[in-house]
Amino acid sequence: SQTAKKFTDNIPPVAATAGAPGRDALLADARHALRNAGTPAAAADAATKLLQADRLDPRNPEIQTLLGEAAMKTAPGMPLAPDQLRVVIETPNYGRAEAYLLRAIELSPGYADAHMLLGRLRYLQGRDDEAEQSYARAIEIEPEHASMDLFLGDLAYVKKDYSAAYRHYKSAIAKPERLA
């Protein structure tokens, strides 16, 4: 397995075939599907495009991170009670997401998006202390990350620290991205 890993780690990027979209176009389409559409079907479509991009550039941490995000967003939805933000479930999607996100961090330890999404994954898994550690690492790298206040608000809410949750949500709403 170590030999196989050495081979896969050292695969040179593949050139796009004539008429096929290039890596940048695939990334742009996938990012749009994940961030703007946000449905499980859009996430599955994004994953297909990202796998094509991964064949073109297998050592790209952004592609690995987006693959992790797509795996998280294709997980089955669970009904929530009115006062719930999450239902902790075990799903193979989360295992795939974790593998992609850890790969992205291995490729680029300073890539804040990968740490932030790994924190979100840990949060969704109910591993709140690990989520907090991943968020802290993302904040070290990029203190003003667009999603951070929203995710920290969710974490504070489930920990019943409502004043911190309120501060984070208020900050998230005030950001121009309006992710909340």
mmCIF file of N, CA, C and O in Angstrom, residues 15 18 40-42 49 61 70 81 97 121 128 130 134 146-147 160 169 179:
data_model
loop_
_atom_site.group_PDB
_atom_site.id
_atom_site.type_symbol
_atom_site.label_atom_id
_atom_site.label_comp_id
_atom_site.label_asym_id
_atom_site.label_seq_id
_atom_site.Cartn_x
_atom_site.Cartn_y
_atom_site.Cartn_z
ATOM 1 N N ALA A 15 -3.317 16.041 -19.240
ATOM 2 C CA ALA A 15 -3.835 17.124 -20.085
ATOM 3 C C ALA A 15 -5.294 16.845 -20.429
ATOM 4 O O ALA A 15 -5.689 15.699 -20.623
ATOM 5 N N ALA A 18 -9.248 17.152 -26.069
ATOM 6 C CA ALA A 18 -9.859 18.178 -26.921
ATOM 7 C C ALA A 18 -11.369 18.148 -26.752
ATOM 8 O O ALA A 18 -11.988 17.094 -26.754
ATOM 9 N N PRO A 40 -28.608 17.977 -2.734
ATOM 10 C CA PRO A 40 -27.831 16.740 -2.898
ATOM 11 C C PRO A 40 -27.575 16.387 -4.368
ATOM 12 O O PRO A 40 -26.501 15.915 -4.711
ATOM 13 N N ALA A 41 -28.538 16.663 -5.237
ATOM 14 C CA ALA A 41 -28.340 16.383 -6.666
ATOM 15 C C ALA A 41 -27.250 17.283 -7.240
ATOM 16 O O ALA A 41 -26.403 16.826 -8.023
ATOM 17 N N ALA A 42 -27.242 18.551 -6.855
ATOM 18 C CA ALA A 42 -26.202 19.468 -7.327
ATOM 19 C C ALA A 42 -24.841 19.053 -6.778
ATOM 20 O O ALA A 42 -23.827 19.135 -7.479
ATOM 21 N N LYS A 49 -17.931 16.308 -11.595
ATOM 22 C CA LYS A 49 -17.013 17.261 -12.234
ATOM 23 C C LYS A 49 -15.682 17.325 -11.497
ATOM 24 O O LYS A 49 -14.613 17.423 -12.108
ATOM 25 N N PRO A 61 -5.130 20.645 -3.595
ATOM 26 C CA PRO A 61 -5.881 20.592 -2.339
ATOM 27 C C PRO A 61 -7.282 21.186 -2.449
ATOM 28 O O PRO A 61 -8.192 20.757 -1.745
ATOM 29 N N ALA A 70 -18.563 18.051 -1.248
ATOM 30 C CA ALA A 70 -19.601 17.372 -2.030
ATOM 31 C C ALA A 70 -20.052 16.091 -1.333
ATOM 32 O O ALA A 70 -21.253 15.796 -1.285
ATOM 33 N N ALA A 81 -35.922 18.258 14.766
ATOM 34 C CA ALA A 81 -36.914 18.885 15.631
ATOM 35 C C ALA A 81 -36.732 20.398 15.529
ATOM 36 O O ALA A 81 -35.669 20.869 15.114
ATOM 37 N N ALA A 97 -15.762 11.966 2.807
ATOM 38 C CA ALA A 97 -15.450 13.378 3.034
ATOM 39 C C ALA A 97 -14.191 13.516 3.881
ATOM 40 O O ALA A 97 -13.310 14.326 3.571
ATOM 41 N N LEU A 121 -17.298 18.840 9.349
ATOM 42 C CA LEU A 121 -17.561 17.408 9.319
ATOM 43 C C LEU A 121 -17.563 16.833 10.730
ATOM 44 O O LEU A 121 -18.459 16.077 11.102
ATOM 45 N N ASP A 128 -17.483 17.331 18.732
ATOM 46 C CA ASP A 128 -17.400 18.774 18.910
ATOM 47 C C ASP A 128 -16.012 19.271 19.319
ATOM 48 O O ASP A 128 -15.580 20.331 18.858
ATOM 49 N N GLU A 130 -13.109 17.956 18.566
ATOM 50 C CA GLU A 130 -12.263 17.900 17.374
ATOM 51 C C GLU A 130 -12.656 18.991 16.372
ATOM 52 O O GLU A 130 -11.808 19.560 15.693
ATOM 53 N N SER A 134 -10.199 21.904 14.767
ATOM 54 C CA SER A 134 -10.070 22.199 13.328
ATOM 55 C C SER A 134 -10.419 23.652 13.034
ATOM 56 O O SER A 134 -9.752 24.310 12.227
ATOM 57 N N ALA A 146 -14.920 33.409 5.574
ATOM 58 C CA ALA A 146 -16.323 33.772 5.366
ATOM 59 C C ALA A 146 -17.309 32.881 6.133
ATOM 60 O O ALA A 146 -18.312 33.368 6.643
ATOM 61 N N SER A 147 -17.063 31.602 6.247
ATOM 62 C CA SER A 147 -18.006 30.673 6.880
ATOM 63 C C SER A 147 -17.774 30.487 8.371
ATOM 64 O O SER A 147 -18.593 29.879 9.042
ATOM 65 N N LYS A 160 -24.756 24.819 24.022
ATOM 66 C CA LYS A 160 -25.634 25.630 24.858
ATOM 67 C C LYS A 160 -24.974 26.912 25.363
ATOM 68 O O LYS A 160 -25.341 27.449 26.400
ATOM 69 N N TYR A 169 -23.538 34.358 15.139
ATOM 70 C CA TYR A 169 -24.577 34.472 14.114
ATOM 71 C C TYR A 169 -24.738 35.923 13.663
ATOM 72 O O TYR A 169 -24.897 36.205 12.480
ATOM 73 N N LEU A 179 -23.735 34.367 4.221
ATOM 74 C CA LEU A 179 -23.827 32.905 4.196
ATOM 75 C C LEU A 179 -24.874 32.379 5.150
ATOM 76 O O LEU A 179 -25.467 31.332 4.910
#
